[in-house]
């Protein structure tokens, strides 16, 4: 396969003896170099290498061709670690290989850099070919598997039906055509057309009921069909989060689907002014082409509130782009002093607690400077903090703020640690990928 480097191998075994079977799943790249460095230029895919003769020979397959799992380095710490070591392989009871892995390159990253660091959990499951247990091997070559078909219309009265399907397992012989069958009402299925593509648009008289089947064909014959596809009108797509319009992209949600707070002790605040609901990030068009981020924290509303409590803090924290051994995160915050005066600041955040390697900077928020500006409305619970990207490690479009979370601290000096156990409220983690204010001009 021309591979130059690999990471996270996971081996499974089946039958033993001279014809023993085993499979090795791993991430691989064809680019030479230091693939643990963040600026490594290689592209990674998921591979599985299989043996059916006790290890004498191996067959290696790129499981994700054309769809990388990461671009760049896979390093031991920092952003490019990307949770890719959450990886394992197993076999099901009939010997099919199953791999659980993380996809760190989704959306536009599939076609070109930069990497998205998306950490999307995926399962790859063997669909055909010899298995780890010989007794369950399918006949090869055989007919192809059944395509999974969708059928959609632009409207209920549309005269055009859009059919699409994924290529099924080919049965060990290349698929050379797909036969498309159509039924009107309760009638019988008849062959509509045959072609090599994986989609078809059918022009039909409107207001009639149609059902479709698709069967794949190879040199052995025509395979089975899957679930009958009845055309439906898909619901309208929800509007995409817009970083150009305040409050921007929702990055943190601390509310359950039933509208209740997603909180539990010891992080269940009694004072609404510390109760985080959501957090957003925006990069609106600004005068003079300024490059700035606007962070918005939505707290619970406090009718009648006119000020923020003294000696308190409201933080948004994320993983540093350039972490060091003492400070691995960055932050912006609204803070009040002993007199209740409000300040908007930013800085670096100490590494998490490690009992085996204590660090005096653990969970400490060290101020670097003042944010550009900020606002606070006690009644509505809305905090905004504006920060130039130059104050956020010079972050550039395409770079991610991973590990985003918000946390509040009630009535305690700012010099104390800012850990989970001392927070009045804390959210889960989110991610924001910078688009750049110029995108919104």
CSV table of C-alpha atoms in Angstrom, one decimal:
chain,number,residue,atom,x,y,z
A,1,UNK,CA,0.0,0.0,0.0
A,2,UNK,CA,3.0,2.3,0.1
A,3,UNK,CA,2.5,3.1,3.8
A,4,UNK,CA,5.2,5.0,5.7
A,5,UNK,CA,3.7,5.2,9.1
A,6,UNK,CA,0.9,3.7,11.3
A,7,UNK,CA,-0.7,4.4,14.6
A,8,UNK,CA,-3.1,2.7,17.1
A,9,UNK,CA,-2.9,-1.0,15.9
A,10,UNK,CA,-5.6,-3.3,17.1
A,11,UNK,CA,-5.4,-7.0,16.4
A,12,UNK,CA,-8.2,-9.6,16.3
A,13,UNK,CA,-7.9,-13.4,15.7
A,14,UNK,CA,-10.2,-16.1,14.6
A,15,UNK,CA,-9.4,-19.7,13.4
A,16,UNK,CA,-6.0,-21.1,14.4
A,17,UNK,CA,-3.6,-23.6,12.9
A,18,UNK,CA,-1.7,-23.4,9.6
A,19,UNK,CA,-4.7,-21.7,8.0
A,20,UNK,CA,-5.2,-19.4,11.0
A,21,UNK,CA,-7.0,-16.1,10.5
A,22,UNK,CA,-6.3,-12.7,12.0
A,23,UNK,CA,-6.9,-9.0,11.1
A,24,UNK,CA,-5.0,-5.9,12.1
A,25,UNK,CA,-6.8,-2.5,12.1
A,26,UNK,CA,-4.8,0.7,12.2
A,27,UNK,CA,-4.5,4.3,11.0
A,28,UNK,CA,-1.9,4.6,8.2
A,29,UNK,CA,-0.3,7.3,6.1
A,30,UNK,CA,1.8,7.1,2.9
A,31,UNK,CA,3.8,10.3,3.8
A,32,UNK,CA,7.2,9.9,5.4
A,33,UNK,CA,8.4,12.2,8.2
A,34,UNK,CA,7.8,12.9,11.9
A,35,UNK,CA,4.1,12.0,12.0
A,36,UNK,CA,3.8,13.0,15.6
A,37,UNK,CA,4.5,16.7,14.8
A,38,UNK,CA,1.5,19.0,14.4
A,39,UNK,CA,2.8,20.3,11.1
A,40,UNK,CA,3.3,16.8,9.6
A,41,UNK,CA,1.9,17.1,6.0
A,42,UNK,CA,0.5,13.6,5.7
A,43,UNK,CA,-3.1,12.3,5.3
A,44,UNK,CA,-4.4,9.4,7.4
A,45,UNK,CA,-6.9,6.6,6.5
A,46,UNK,CA,-8.3,3.6,8.3
A,47,UNK,CA,-6.7,0.3,7.1
A,48,UNK,CA,-7.4,-3.4,7.9
A,49,UNK,CA,-4.8,-6.1,7.0
A,50,UNK,CA,-6.0,-9.7,7.0
A,51,UNK,CA,-4.3,-13.1,6.9
A,52,UNK,CA,-6.0,-16.4,6.1
A,53,UNK,CA,-2.9,-18.6,6.0
A,54,UNK,CA,-1.5,-18.3,9.5
A,55,UNK,CA,0.4,-15.1,8.8
A,56,UNK,CA,2.3,-16.1,5.7
A,57,UNK,CA,0.6,-13.5,3.6
A,58,UNK,CA,-1.5,-10.5,4.3
A,59,UNK,CA,-4.1,-8.5,2.3
A,60,UNK,CA,-4.3,-4.8,3.2
A,61,UNK,CA,-7.4,-2.7,2.5
A,62,UNK,CA,-8.0,1.0,2.8
A,63,UNK,CA,-11.4,1.1,4.6
A,64,UNK,CA,-11.9,4.8,4.1
A,65,UNK,CA,-10.6,5.6,0.6
A,66,UNK,CA,-11.3,9.2,-0.4
A,67,UNK,CA,-12.4,10.0,3.1
A,68,UNK,CA,-9.4,10.7,5.4
A,69,UNK,CA,-9.7,10.3,9.2
A,70,UNK,CA,-7.1,13.1,9.8
A,71,UNK,CA,-4.8,15.5,8.0
A,72,UNK,CA,-1.6,16.4,9.7
A,73,UNK,CA,0.2,15.0,12.7
A,74,UNK,CA,-1.2,12.6,15.3
A,75,UNK,CA,0.7,13.8,18.3
A,76,UNK,CA,1.0,12.8,22.0
A,77,UNK,CA,-0.6,16.0,23.4
A,78,UNK,CA,-2.3,19.2,22.3
A,79,UNK,CA,-4.9,19.8,19.6
A,80,UNK,CA,-3.6,17.2,17.2
A,81,UNK,CA,-4.1,14.4,19.6
A,82,UNK,CA,-7.8,14.6,18.7
A,83,UNK,CA,-8.9,11.5,20.7
A,84,UNK,CA,-7.8,9.3,17.9
A,85,UNK,CA,-6.5,6.7,20.4
A,86,UNK,CA,-10.1,5.9,21.3
A,87,UNK,CA,-9.8,2.9,18.9
A,88,UNK,CA,-10.4,-0.8,19.0
A,89,UNK,CA,-11.2,-3.8,16.8
A,90,UNK,CA,-13.3,-6.9,17.5
A,91,UNK,CA,-15.2,-9.6,15.6
A,92,UNK,CA,-18.8,-10.5,15.7
A,93,UNK,CA,-20.1,-14.1,16.4
A,94,UNK,CA,-19.8,-15.0,12.7
A,95,UNK,CA,-16.3,-13.6,12.3
A,96,UNK,CA,-16.9,-10.2,10.7
A,97,UNK,CA,-14.3,-7.6,11.6
A,98,UNK,CA,-15.7,-4.5,13.4
A,99,UNK,CA,-13.6,-1.4,14.1
A,100,UNK,CA,-14.6,1.5,16.4
A,101,UNK,CA,-12.6,4.6,15.6
A,102,UNK,CA,-12.7,8.4,15.6
A,103,UNK,CA,-13.0,10.5,12.4
A,104,UNK,CA,-11.1,13.8,12.9
A,105,UNK,CA,-11.6,15.1,9.3
A,106,UNK,CA,-15.2,15.8,8.3
A,107,UNK,CA,-17.1,18.3,6.1
A,108,UNK,CA,-14.8,20.4,3.9
A,109,UNK,CA,-11.8,18.7,5.3
A,110,UNK,CA,-12.6,15.5,3.3
A,111,UNK,CA,-11.6,17.4,0.1
A,112,UNK,CA,-8.8,19.7,1.4
A,113,UNK,CA,-7.1,21.1,4.5
A,114,UNK,CA,-7.4,22.3,7.2
A,115,UNK,CA,-8.2,19.5,9.5
A,116,UNK,CA,-11.5,19.8,11.4
A,117,UNK,CA,-10.4,17.9,14.6
A,118,UNK,CA,-14.1,16.7,14.7
A,119,UNK,CA,-13.6,13.6,16.9
A,120,UNK,CA,-16.6,11.9,15.4
A,121,UNK,CA,-17.2,8.3,16.7
A,122,UNK,CA,-17.6,5.8,13.8
A,123,UNK,CA,-18.0,2.1,13.4
A,124,UNK,CA,-16.6,0.3,10.4
A,125,UNK,CA,-18.2,-3.2,9.8
A,126,UNK,CA,-17.1,-5.8,7.4
A,127,UNK,CA,-19.8,-6.4,4.8
A,128,UNK,CA,-18.4,-9.1,2.6
A,129,UNK,CA,-15.4,-11.4,1.8
A,130,UNK,CA,-13.8,-14.1,3.9
A,131,UNK,CA,-14.3,-13.9,7.7
A,132,UNK,CA,-12.3,-14.8,10.7
A,133,UNK,CA,-14.3,-18.0,11.1
A,134,UNK,CA,-14.1,-20.1,7.9
A,135,UNK,CA,-17.4,-21.9,8.5
A,136,UNK,CA,-19.2,-18.6,7.9
A,137,UNK,CA,-17.4,-17.6,4.7
A,138,UNK,CA,-19.9,-16.5,2.0
A,139,UNK,CA,-19.7,-18.0,-1.5
A,140,UNK,CA,-17.2,-15.9,-3.5
A,141,UNK,CA,-17.8,-14.7,-6.0
A,142,UNK,CA,-21.5,-14.4,-5.5
A,143,UNK,CA,-24.3,-11.9,-6.3
A,144,UNK,CA,-24.0,-8.4,-4.8
A,145,UNK,CA,-25.7,-7.3,-1.6
A,146,UNK,CA,-28.9,-5.2,-1.5
A,147,UNK,CA,-28.6,-1.4,-2.0
A,148,UNK,CA,-30.2,0.9,0.6
A,149,UNK,CA,-32.4,3.3,-1.4
A,150,UNK,CA,-33.9,6.7,-0.6
A,151,UNK,CA,-36.5,8.3,-2.7
A,152,UNK,CA,-37.4,12.0,-2.3
A,153,UNK,CA,-39.5,14.6,-4.1
A,154,UNK,CA,-39.3,18.4,-4.0
A,155,UNK,CA,-42.9,18.7,-3.1
A,156,UNK,CA,-45.9,16.4,-2.6
A,157,UNK,CA,-47.1,17.2,-6.2
A,158,UNK,CA,-43.6,17.1,-7.8
A,159,UNK,CA,-43.3,15.3,-11.1
A,160,UNK,CA,-39.6,14.4,-10.4
A,161,UNK,CA,-38.5,11.6,-8.0
A,162,UNK,CA,-34.8,11.6,-6.8
A,163,UNK,CA,-33.5,8.1,-6.2
A,164,UNK,CA,-30.1,7.5,-4.5
A,165,UNK,CA,-28.3,4.6,-2.9
A,166,UNK,CA,-24.9,3.5,-1.6
A,167,UNK,CA,-23.0,0.8,-3.4
A,168,UNK,CA,-23.5,-2.5,-1.6
A,169,UNK,CA,-21.0,-5.3,-1.1
A,170,UNK,CA,-20.1,-6.5,-4.6
A,171,UNK,CA,-20.0,-10.2,-3.7
A,172,UNK,CA,-16.4,-10.6,-4.9
A,173,UNK,CA,-17.1,-9.5,-8.4
A,174,UNK,CA,-17.3,-5.8,-9.6
A,175,UNK,CA,-20.8,-4.4,-9.9
A,176,UNK,CA,-21.5,-3.4,-13.5
A,177,UNK,CA,-25.1,-2.2,-13.3
A,178,UNK,CA,-28.1,-1.4,-11.1
A,179,UNK,CA,-31.6,-2.4,-12.2
A,180,UNK,CA,-34.3,0.0,-11.1
A,181,UNK,CA,-37.9,-1.3,-10.7
A,182,UNK,CA,-41.0,0.8,-10.2
A,183,UNK,CA,-44.5,0.0,-9.1
A,184,UNK,CA,-47.6,2.3,-9.5
A,185,UNK,CA,-50.1,2.0,-6.7
A,186,UNK,CA,-50.7,-1.6,-5.7
A,187,UNK,CA,-49.5,-2.9,-9.1
A,188,UNK,CA,-46.5,-5.1,-9.9
A,189,UNK,CA,-42.9,-4.0,-10.1
A,190,UNK,CA,-41.6,-3.6,-13.6
A,191,UNK,CA,-38.0,-2.8,-14.8
A,192,UNK,CA,-37.8,1.0,-15.3
A,193,UNK,CA,-34.1,1.3,-16.4
A,194,UNK,CA,-30.6,0.0,-15.9
A,195,UNK,CA,-27.4,2.0,-15.4
A,196,UNK,CA,-24.0,2.2,-13.7
A,197,UNK,CA,-24.6,5.2,-11.4
A,198,UNK,CA,-25.8,5.2,-7.8
A,199,UNK,CA,-28.6,7.8,-8.4
A,200,UNK,CA,-31.5,8.3,-10.8
A,201,UNK,CA,-34.1,11.0,-11.4
A,202,UNK,CA,-37.5,9.6,-12.5
A,203,UNK,CA,-39.9,11.9,-14.3
A,204,UNK,CA,-43.4,10.8,-13.4
A,205,UNK,CA,-47.0,12.1,-13.6
A,206,UNK,CA,-47.7,14.0,-10.4
A,207,UNK,CA,-50.1,12.9,-7.7
A,208,UNK,CA,-49.7,9.2,-8.2
A,209,UNK,CA,-48.2,6.7,-5.7
A,210,UNK,CA,-44.9,5.1,-6.7
A,211,UNK,CA,-42.6,2.6,-5.0
A,212,UNK,CA,-39.1,1.7,-6.1
A,213,UNK,CA,-36.6,-1.2,-5.8
A,214,UNK,CA,-33.0,-1.3,-6.8
A,215,UNK,CA,-30.9,-4.5,-7.4
A,216,UNK,CA,-27.2,-4.6,-8.1
A,217,UNK,CA,-25.8,-6.8,-10.9
A,218,UNK,CA,-22.3,-8.3,-11.3
A,219,UNK,CA,-20.9,-11.1,-13.5
A,220,UNK,CA,-22.6,-13.7,-11.3
A,221,UNK,CA,-26.1,-12.3,-11.5
A,222,UNK,CA,-28.6,-9.9,-10.0
A,223,UNK,CA,-28.6,-9.5,-6.2
A,224,UNK,CA,-31.6,-9.0,-3.8
A,225,UNK,CA,-33.4,-5.7,-3.1
A,226,UNK,CA,-33.6,-4.1,0.2
A,227,UNK,CA,-36.5,-2.1,1.8
A,228,UNK,CA,-39.0,-0.7,-0.8
A,229,UNK,CA,-38.4,3.0,-1.2
A,230,UNK,CA,-41.5,5.3,-1.2
A,231,UNK,CA,-40.9,8.9,-2.2
A,232,UNK,CA,-41.2,11.4,0.6
A,233,UNK,CA,-40.8,15.2,0.8
A,234,UNK,CA,-37.9,15.8,3.1
A,235,UNK,CA,-38.4,18.4,5.8
A,236,UNK,CA,-36.6,21.8,5.2
A,237,UNK,CA,-33.1,21.9,6.5
A,238,UNK,CA,-32.6,23.9,9.6
A,239,UNK,CA,-30.8,27.2,9.2
A,240,UNK,CA,-27.0,26.8,9.5
A,241,UNK,CA,-25.4,28.4,12.5
A,242,UNK,CA,-24.3,31.8,11.3
A,243,UNK,CA,-21.0,33.2,12.9
A,244,UNK,CA,-21.7,36.5,11.2
A,245,UNK,CA,-24.8,37.4,13.2
A,246,UNK,CA,-24.8,37.7,17.0
A,247,UNK,CA,-24.9,35.7,19.1
A,248,UNK,CA,-23.3,33.4,16.5
A,249,UNK,CA,-22.8,29.7,16.7
A,250,UNK,CA,-24.1,27.7,19.6
A,251,UNK,CA,-21.1,25.9,21.1
A,252,UNK,CA,-22.4,25.0,24.6
A,253,UNK,CA,-25.9,24.0,25.7
A,254,UNK,CA,-26.5,23.3,29.4
A,255,UNK,CA,-30.2,22.6,29.0
A,256,UNK,CA,-31.9,19.2,28.6
A,257,UNK,CA,-34.4,18.5,25.8
A,258,UNK,CA,-37.2,18.9,28.2
A,259,UNK,CA,-36.0,22.5,29.1
A,260,UNK,CA,-34.6,21.7,32.5
A,261,UNK,CA,-31.1,22.5,33.6
A,262,UNK,CA,-28.4,19.9,32.7
A,263,UNK,CA,-26.9,20.3,36.2
A,264,UNK,CA,-26.1,18.1,39.1
A,265,UNK,CA,-24.3,18.5,42.5
A,266,UNK,CA,-21.9,20.1,43.2
A,267,UNK,CA,-22.5,22.2,40.1
A,268,UNK,CA,-26.2,23.1,40.5
A,269,UNK,CA,-26.3,26.9,41.3
A,270,UNK,CA,-29.0,28.3,43.5
A,271,UNK,CA,-28.4,31.9,42.2
A,272,UNK,CA,-29.7,32.3,38.7
A,273,UNK,CA,-26.9,34.7,37.9
A,274,UNK,CA,-24.5,31.8,37.9
A,275,UNK,CA,-26.7,29.3,36.1
A,276,UNK,CA,-25.3,28.8,32.6
A,277,UNK,CA,-27.9,28.1,29.8
A,278,UNK,CA,-25.9,28.4,26.6
A,279,UNK,CA,-22.7,29.9,25.1
A,280,UNK,CA,-22.1,31.2,21.6
A,281,UNK,CA,-19.1,32.4,19.5
A,282,UNK,CA,-19.4,34.9,16.6
A,283,UNK,CA,-17.0,36.6,14.2
A,284,UNK,CA,-19.2,39.5,12.8
A,285,UNK,CA,-18.0,42.0,10.2
A,286,UNK,CA,-16.3,44.8,12.1
A,287,UNK,CA,-15.3,48.3,11.1
A,288,UNK,CA,-11.9,48.5,9.5
A,289,UNK,CA,-11.7,44.7,9.0
A,290,UNK,CA,-10.9,44.1,12.6
A,291,UNK,CA,-10.3,40.4,13.5
A,292,UNK,CA,-12.2,39.8,16.7
A,293,UNK,CA,-14.3,37.1,18.4
A,294,UNK,CA,-17.5,37.8,20.3
A,295,UNK,CA,-18.3,35.3,23.1
A,296,UNK,CA,-21.8,35.3,24.5
A,297,UNK,CA,-22.8,33.5,27.8
A,298,UNK,CA,-26.6,33.2,28.3
A,299,UNK,CA,-27.3,32.8,32.0
A,300,UNK,CA,-30.7,32.2,33.6
A,301,UNK,CA,-32.8,35.4,33.7
A,302,UNK,CA,-32.9,37.2,37.1
A,303,UNK,CA,-35.9,39.5,37.2
A,304,UNK,CA,-35.1,42.6,39.2
A,305,UNK,CA,-31.4,41.9,39.3
A,306,UNK,CA,-29.4,45.1,38.8
A,307,UNK,CA,-25.8,44.0,39.4
A,308,UNK,CA,-23.4,41.0,39.5
A,309,UNK,CA,-22.4,39.6,42.9
A,310,UNK,CA,-18.9,40.6,44.2
A,311,UNK,CA,-15.9,38.4,44.1
A,312,UNK,CA,-17.3,36.2,41.3
A,313,UNK,CA,-16.2,35.0,37.9
A,314,UNK,CA,-17.8,33.8,34.6
A,315,UNK,CA,-15.3,31.9,32.4
A,316,UNK,CA,-15.2,30.4,28.9
A,317,UNK,CA,-12.2,28.1,28.6
A,318,UNK,CA,-10.7,26.2,25.6
A,319,UNK,CA,-7.7,24.1,24.7
A,320,UNK,CA,-4.6,26.2,23.7
A,321,UNK,CA,-3.4,26.1,20.2
A,322,UNK,CA,0.2,26.1,21.6
A,323,UNK,CA,0.1,24.4,24.9
A,324,UNK,CA,3.0,24.1,27.3
A,325,UNK,CA,3.7,21.9,30.3
A,326,UNK,CA,2.1,24.3,32.8
A,327,UNK,CA,-0.7,25.9,30.8
A,328,UNK,CA,-2.7,23.9,28.3
A,329,UNK,CA,-5.8,26.1,28.0
A,330,UNK,CA,-6.9,29.7,27.2
A,331,UNK,CA,-9.8,31.7,28.7
A,332,UNK,CA,-11.9,34.9,28.6
A,333,UNK,CA,-14.0,35.9,31.6
A,334,UNK,CA,-16.2,38.5,33.2
A,335,UNK,CA,-15.1,39.1,36.8
A,336,UNK,CA,-16.2,41.2,39.7
A,337,UNK,CA,-13.9,42.5,42.5
A,338,UNK,CA,-14.6,42.9,46.2
A,339,UNK,CA,-16.5,46.1,45.4
A,340,UNK,CA,-18.6,44.5,42.7
A,341,UNK,CA,-16.9,46.3,39.8
A,342,UNK,CA,-17.0,44.4,36.6
A,343,UNK,CA,-13.9,43.6,34.5
A,344,UNK,CA,-13.4,41.7,31.2
A,345,UNK,CA,-10.1,39.8,30.9
A,346,UNK,CA,-8.3,37.0,29.1
A,347,UNK,CA,-5.4,34.7,29.9
A,348,UNK,CA,-3.9,31.2,30.2
A,349,UNK,CA,-5.3,28.3,32.2
A,350,UNK,CA,-3.3,25.7,34.2
A,351,UNK,CA,-3.1,22.0,33.4
A,352,UNK,CA,-5.6,19.6,35.0
A,353,UNK,CA,-4.9,17.8,38.3
A,354,UNK,CA,-2.4,15.0,38.0
A,355,UNK,CA,-1.8,13.2,41.3
A,356,UNK,CA,1.3,11.5,39.9
A,357,UNK,CA,2.8,14.8,38.7
A,358,UNK,CA,1.7,17.7,40.9
A,359,UNK,CA,1.9,21.2,39.3
A,360,UNK,CA,1.5,24.5,41.1
A,361,UNK,CA,-0.3,25.9,38.1
A,362,UNK,CA,-3.1,23.2,38.2
A,363,UNK,CA,-6.5,24.8,37.3
A,364,UNK,CA,-5.1,28.3,37.9
A,365,UNK,CA,-6.3,31.2,35.7
A,366,UNK,CA,-3.5,33.6,35.0
A,367,UNK,CA,-4.5,37.0,33.6
A,368,UNK,CA,-2.6,38.2,30.5
A,369,UNK,CA,-4.6,41.3,29.8
A,370,UNK,CA,-7.9,43.0,29.4
A,371,UNK,CA,-10.4,41.9,26.7
A,372,UNK,CA,-11.3,44.4,24.1
A,373,UNK,CA,-14.8,45.1,25.6
A,374,UNK,CA,-17.7,43.5,27.3
A,375,UNK,CA,-21.3,43.9,28.4
A,376,UNK,CA,-23.6,42.4,31.1
A,377,UNK,CA,-27.3,42.6,31.6
A,378,UNK,CA,-28.2,41.2,35.0
A,379,UNK,CA,-31.9,41.0,34.3
A,380,UNK,CA,-31.6,39.1,31.0
A,381,UNK,CA,-28.5,37.2,32.0
A,382,UNK,CA,-26.6,38.0,28.8
A,383,UNK,CA,-22.8,38.4,29.0
A,384,UNK,CA,-20.7,39.4,25.9
A,385,UNK,CA,-17.0,39.5,25.7
A,386,UNK,CA,-15.1,40.8,22.7
A,387,UNK,CA,-11.5,39.6,22.2
A,388,UNK,CA,-9.1,40.3,19.3
A,389,UNK,CA,-7.8,37.1,17.7
A,390,UNK,CA,-4.3,38.5,18.4
A,391,UNK,CA,-5.1,38.0,22.1
A,392,UNK,CA,-6.2,34.4,21.4
A,393,UNK,CA,-2.8,33.1,20.4
A,394,UNK,CA,-3.2,34.7,16.9
A,395,UNK,CA,-5.8,32.1,16.0
A,396,UNK,CA,-6.4,31.9,12.2
A,397,UNK,CA,-9.4,30.7,10.1
A,398,UNK,CA,-9.7,27.0,10.0
A,399,UNK,CA,-8.2,26.5,13.5
A,400,UNK,CA,-10.4,24.9,16.2
A,401,UNK,CA,-11.1,25.9,19.7
A,402,UNK,CA,-11.5,22.4,21.2
A,403,UNK,CA,-12.5,21.5,24.7
A,404,UNK,CA,-14.7,24.7,25.0
A,405,UNK,CA,-16.6,24.9,28.3
A,406,UNK,CA,-18.1,27.6,30.5
A,407,UNK,CA,-17.9,27.7,34.3
A,408,UNK,CA,-19.0,30.1,37.0
A,409,UNK,CA,-17.6,30.8,40.5
A,410,UNK,CA,-19.7,32.5,43.2
A,411,UNK,CA,-18.4,34.7,46.0
A,412,UNK,CA,-14.8,33.5,46.0
A,413,UNK,CA,-11.5,35.3,45.4
A,414,UNK,CA,-10.2,35.1,41.9
A,415,UNK,CA,-6.8,33.7,43.2
A,416,UNK,CA,-8.4,30.4,44.1
A,417,UNK,CA,-8.3,27.4,41.7
A,418,UNK,CA,-10.9,27.2,39.0
A,419,UNK,CA,-11.6,23.4,39.0
A,420,UNK,CA,-14.9,21.5,38.5
A,421,UNK,CA,-15.4,20.9,42.2
A,422,UNK,CA,-15.2,24.6,43.1
A,423,UNK,CA,-17.5,25.8,40.2
A,424,UNK,CA,-21.0,27.0,40.9
A,425,UNK,CA,-22.0,25.7,37.4
A,426,UNK,CA,-20.0,24.0,34.6
A,427,UNK,CA,-20.9,22.8,31.1
A,428,UNK,CA,-19.8,19.9,29.0
A,429,UNK,CA,-17.3,20.5,26.2
A,430,UNK,CA,-17.8,22.0,22.7
A,431,UNK,CA,-15.8,23.0,19.7
A,432,UNK,CA,-15.7,26.1,17.5
A,433,UNK,CA,-13.7,26.4,14.2
A,434,UNK,CA,-12.7,29.9,13.3
A,435,UNK,CA,-14.0,31.3,10.0
A,436,UNK,CA,-12.4,34.7,10.1
A,437,UNK,CA,-14.3,38.1,10.2
A,438,UNK,CA,-13.4,38.6,6.6
A,439,UNK,CA,-15.9,35.9,5.7
A,440,UNK,CA,-18.6,38.0,7.1
A,441,UNK,CA,-17.7,41.3,5.3
